[in-house]
XYZ file of C-alpha atoms in Angstrom:
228
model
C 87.038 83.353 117.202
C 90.042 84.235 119.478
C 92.717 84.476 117.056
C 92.881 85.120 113.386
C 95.809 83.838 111.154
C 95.726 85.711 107.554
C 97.464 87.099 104.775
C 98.113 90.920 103.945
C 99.053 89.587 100.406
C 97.295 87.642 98.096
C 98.162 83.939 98.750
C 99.290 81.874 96.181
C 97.522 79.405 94.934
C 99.399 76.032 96.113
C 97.749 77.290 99.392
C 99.016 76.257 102.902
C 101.602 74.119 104.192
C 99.291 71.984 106.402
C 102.112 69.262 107.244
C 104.338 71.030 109.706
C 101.032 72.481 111.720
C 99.244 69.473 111.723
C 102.511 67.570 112.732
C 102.810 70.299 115.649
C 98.941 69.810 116.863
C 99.369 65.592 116.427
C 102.397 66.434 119.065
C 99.833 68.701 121.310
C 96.407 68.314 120.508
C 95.290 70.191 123.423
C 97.509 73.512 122.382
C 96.346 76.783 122.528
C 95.182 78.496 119.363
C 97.558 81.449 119.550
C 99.842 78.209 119.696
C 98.430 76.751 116.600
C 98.200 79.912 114.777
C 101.976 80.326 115.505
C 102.512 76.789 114.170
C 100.673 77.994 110.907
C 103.003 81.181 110.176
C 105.802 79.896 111.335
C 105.427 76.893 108.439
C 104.278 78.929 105.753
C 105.270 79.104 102.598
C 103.261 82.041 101.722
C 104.960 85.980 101.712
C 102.952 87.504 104.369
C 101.521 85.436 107.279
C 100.482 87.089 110.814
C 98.688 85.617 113.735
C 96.272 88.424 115.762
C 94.616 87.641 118.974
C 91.079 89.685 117.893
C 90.404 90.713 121.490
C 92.812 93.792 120.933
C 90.846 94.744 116.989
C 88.365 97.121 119.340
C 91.288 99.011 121.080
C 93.271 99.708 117.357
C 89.821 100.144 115.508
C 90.172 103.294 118.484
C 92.957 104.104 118.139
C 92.634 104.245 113.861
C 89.295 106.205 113.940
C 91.916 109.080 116.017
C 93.863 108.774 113.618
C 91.297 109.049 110.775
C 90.044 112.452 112.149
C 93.640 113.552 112.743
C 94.227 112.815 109.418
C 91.109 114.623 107.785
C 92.140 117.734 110.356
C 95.587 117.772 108.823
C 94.485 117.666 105.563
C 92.152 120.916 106.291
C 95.381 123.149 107.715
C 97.370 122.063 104.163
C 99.052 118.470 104.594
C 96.875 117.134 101.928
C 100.118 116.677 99.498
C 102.263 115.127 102.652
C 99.857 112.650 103.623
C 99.268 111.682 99.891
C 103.085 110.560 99.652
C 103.055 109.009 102.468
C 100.296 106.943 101.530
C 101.679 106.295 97.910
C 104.962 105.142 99.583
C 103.307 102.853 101.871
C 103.511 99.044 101.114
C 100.335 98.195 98.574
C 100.061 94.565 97.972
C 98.173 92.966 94.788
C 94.740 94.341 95.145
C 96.604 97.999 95.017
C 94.316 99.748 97.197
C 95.120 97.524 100.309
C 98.209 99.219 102.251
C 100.153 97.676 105.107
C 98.673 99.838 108.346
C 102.000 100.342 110.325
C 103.619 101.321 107.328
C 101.556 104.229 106.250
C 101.423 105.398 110.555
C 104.926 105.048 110.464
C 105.259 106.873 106.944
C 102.941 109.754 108.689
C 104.720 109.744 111.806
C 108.341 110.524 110.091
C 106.688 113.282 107.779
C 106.204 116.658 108.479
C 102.966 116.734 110.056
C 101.606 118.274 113.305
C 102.129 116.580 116.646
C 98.770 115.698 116.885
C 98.738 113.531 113.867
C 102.654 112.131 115.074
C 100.213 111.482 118.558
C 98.013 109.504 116.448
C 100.368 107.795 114.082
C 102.262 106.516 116.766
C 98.826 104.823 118.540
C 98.444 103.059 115.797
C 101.338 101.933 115.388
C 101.651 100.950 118.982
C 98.129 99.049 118.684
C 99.358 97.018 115.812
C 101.783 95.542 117.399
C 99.960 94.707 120.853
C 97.079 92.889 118.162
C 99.300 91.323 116.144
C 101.310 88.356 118.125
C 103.569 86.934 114.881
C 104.013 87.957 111.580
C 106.234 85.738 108.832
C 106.935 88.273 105.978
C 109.699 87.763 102.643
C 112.012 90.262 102.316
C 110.029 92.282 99.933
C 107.331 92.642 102.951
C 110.107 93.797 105.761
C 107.969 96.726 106.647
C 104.698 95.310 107.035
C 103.816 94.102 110.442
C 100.572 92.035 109.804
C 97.515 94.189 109.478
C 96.151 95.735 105.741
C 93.953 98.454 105.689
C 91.515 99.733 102.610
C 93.477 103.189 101.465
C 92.999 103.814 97.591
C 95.106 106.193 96.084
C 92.441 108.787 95.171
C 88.974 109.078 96.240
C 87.790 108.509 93.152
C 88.893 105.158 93.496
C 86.222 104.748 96.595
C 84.492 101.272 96.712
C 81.343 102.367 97.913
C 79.946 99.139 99.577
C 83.200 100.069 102.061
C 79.845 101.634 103.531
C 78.584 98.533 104.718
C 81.563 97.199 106.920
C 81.141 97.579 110.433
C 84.790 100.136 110.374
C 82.907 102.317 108.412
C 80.438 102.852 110.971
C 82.251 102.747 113.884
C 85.229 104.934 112.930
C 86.121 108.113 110.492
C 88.110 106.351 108.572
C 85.962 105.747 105.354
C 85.074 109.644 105.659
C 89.274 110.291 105.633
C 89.624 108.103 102.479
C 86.376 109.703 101.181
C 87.883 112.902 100.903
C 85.084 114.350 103.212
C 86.044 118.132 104.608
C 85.988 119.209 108.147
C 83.510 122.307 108.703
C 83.200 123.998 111.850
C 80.218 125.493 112.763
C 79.905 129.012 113.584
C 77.890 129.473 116.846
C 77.779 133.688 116.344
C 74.159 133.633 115.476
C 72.671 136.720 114.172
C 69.095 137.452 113.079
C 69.931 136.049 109.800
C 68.823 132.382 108.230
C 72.255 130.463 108.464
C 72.876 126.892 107.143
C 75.439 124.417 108.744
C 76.701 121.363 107.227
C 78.040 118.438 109.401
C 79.238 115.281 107.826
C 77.826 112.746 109.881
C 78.447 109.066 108.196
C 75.737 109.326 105.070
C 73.489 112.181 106.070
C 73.553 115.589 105.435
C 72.562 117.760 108.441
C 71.009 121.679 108.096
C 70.003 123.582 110.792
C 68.177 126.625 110.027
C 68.480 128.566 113.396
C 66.135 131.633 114.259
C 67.224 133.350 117.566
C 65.251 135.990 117.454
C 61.630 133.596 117.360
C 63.507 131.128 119.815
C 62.533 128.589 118.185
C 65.017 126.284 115.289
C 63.523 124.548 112.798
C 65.933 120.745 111.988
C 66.058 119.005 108.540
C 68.206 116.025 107.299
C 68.475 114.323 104.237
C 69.721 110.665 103.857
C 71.924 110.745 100.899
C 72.071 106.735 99.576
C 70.089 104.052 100.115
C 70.293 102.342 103.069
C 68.384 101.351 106.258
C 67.605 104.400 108.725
């Protein structure tokens, strides 16, 4: 597909108003689909309503995993509390652990984070808005501008079979809302054994260096199921 239309919120169940769309493509059969996804939102009936043209998702799925390993890099140097209000003030719709995406940038961009993480915020933000080309929202949904995103409140809250979704792969964002830690490796090698963790989607990674024999010996361990 080209474009997407869809609801952040739960739709009610009466559904669509098909009459004034299908009115609007009798009129111009040959319009374009951005066209009749504008025709859609702009006759809903529903609370949220946004029309995305899907050839921008790679450039903001970019610009979010940033701004998933700005995130985790903010929560190592101490932010862990500010980023948790800002995500517990951002816009949740019915299934709670859905937020509104531009909200929560925008909530980290006006909180007292570094500028790298403002940087970031403000990407996203900026991405959002180039992807999504109309949003209907009700008053109670002024801030949202069209895109969700999965952010529970806690990590225990973690869905695991997020795993499986093609975000979680290609960005750091299910680490971020994982909870996983940042480690930085220490490259002063001594004679000494030393072990070195990097979080690397499901696998555990530990080098065993030996300098002094030239020579290191690698091990990983796959930590769930899944196809290697």
């Amino acid at each position: 597909a080209d474009i997407v239309v869809a609801s952040e919120e739960t739709e009610s169940a009466d559904g669509w108003y098909y009459t004034s769309f299908l009115n609007d493509l009798n009129t111009n059969p040959l319009m374009s689909a951005l066209d009749l996804g504008k025709a859609v939102a702009n006759g809903t009936t529903q609370p949220t309503m946004d029309v995305t043209d899907l050839s921008y998702i790679p450039a903001l799925t970019a610009k979010i995993d940033t701004f998933a390993q700005q995130l985790i890099a903010a929560k190592n140097a101490g932010y862990s509390s500010v980023i948790q209000t800002a995500r517990n003030s951002s816009k949740e719709f019915y299934i709670s652990a859905h937020i509104d995406l531009y909200d929560f940038a925008d909530k980290i961009y006006n909180a007292s984070v570094p500028n790298t993480l403002k940087t970031a915020a403000t990407n996203v933000k900026n991405a959002v808005l180039d992807a999504v080309k109309l949003y209907k929202n009700s008053s109670q949904y002024s801030v949202c501008r069209g895109i969700a995103i999965y952010h529970p409140r806690s990590t225990s809250g973690y869905d695991t079979r997020y795993n499986n979704l093609p975000v979680a792969a290609s960005t750091k964002w299910d680490e971020y809302i994982r909870g996983v830690v940042a480690r930085q490796q220490n490259n002063n090698f001594n004679n000494s054994t030393r072990i070195f963790w990097e979080n690397l989607k499901d696998c555990a990674i530990v080098c065993f260096p030996s300098v002094t024999k030239g020579r290191i010996s690698f091990t990983y361990r796959v930590k769930d199921n899944s196809l290697v």
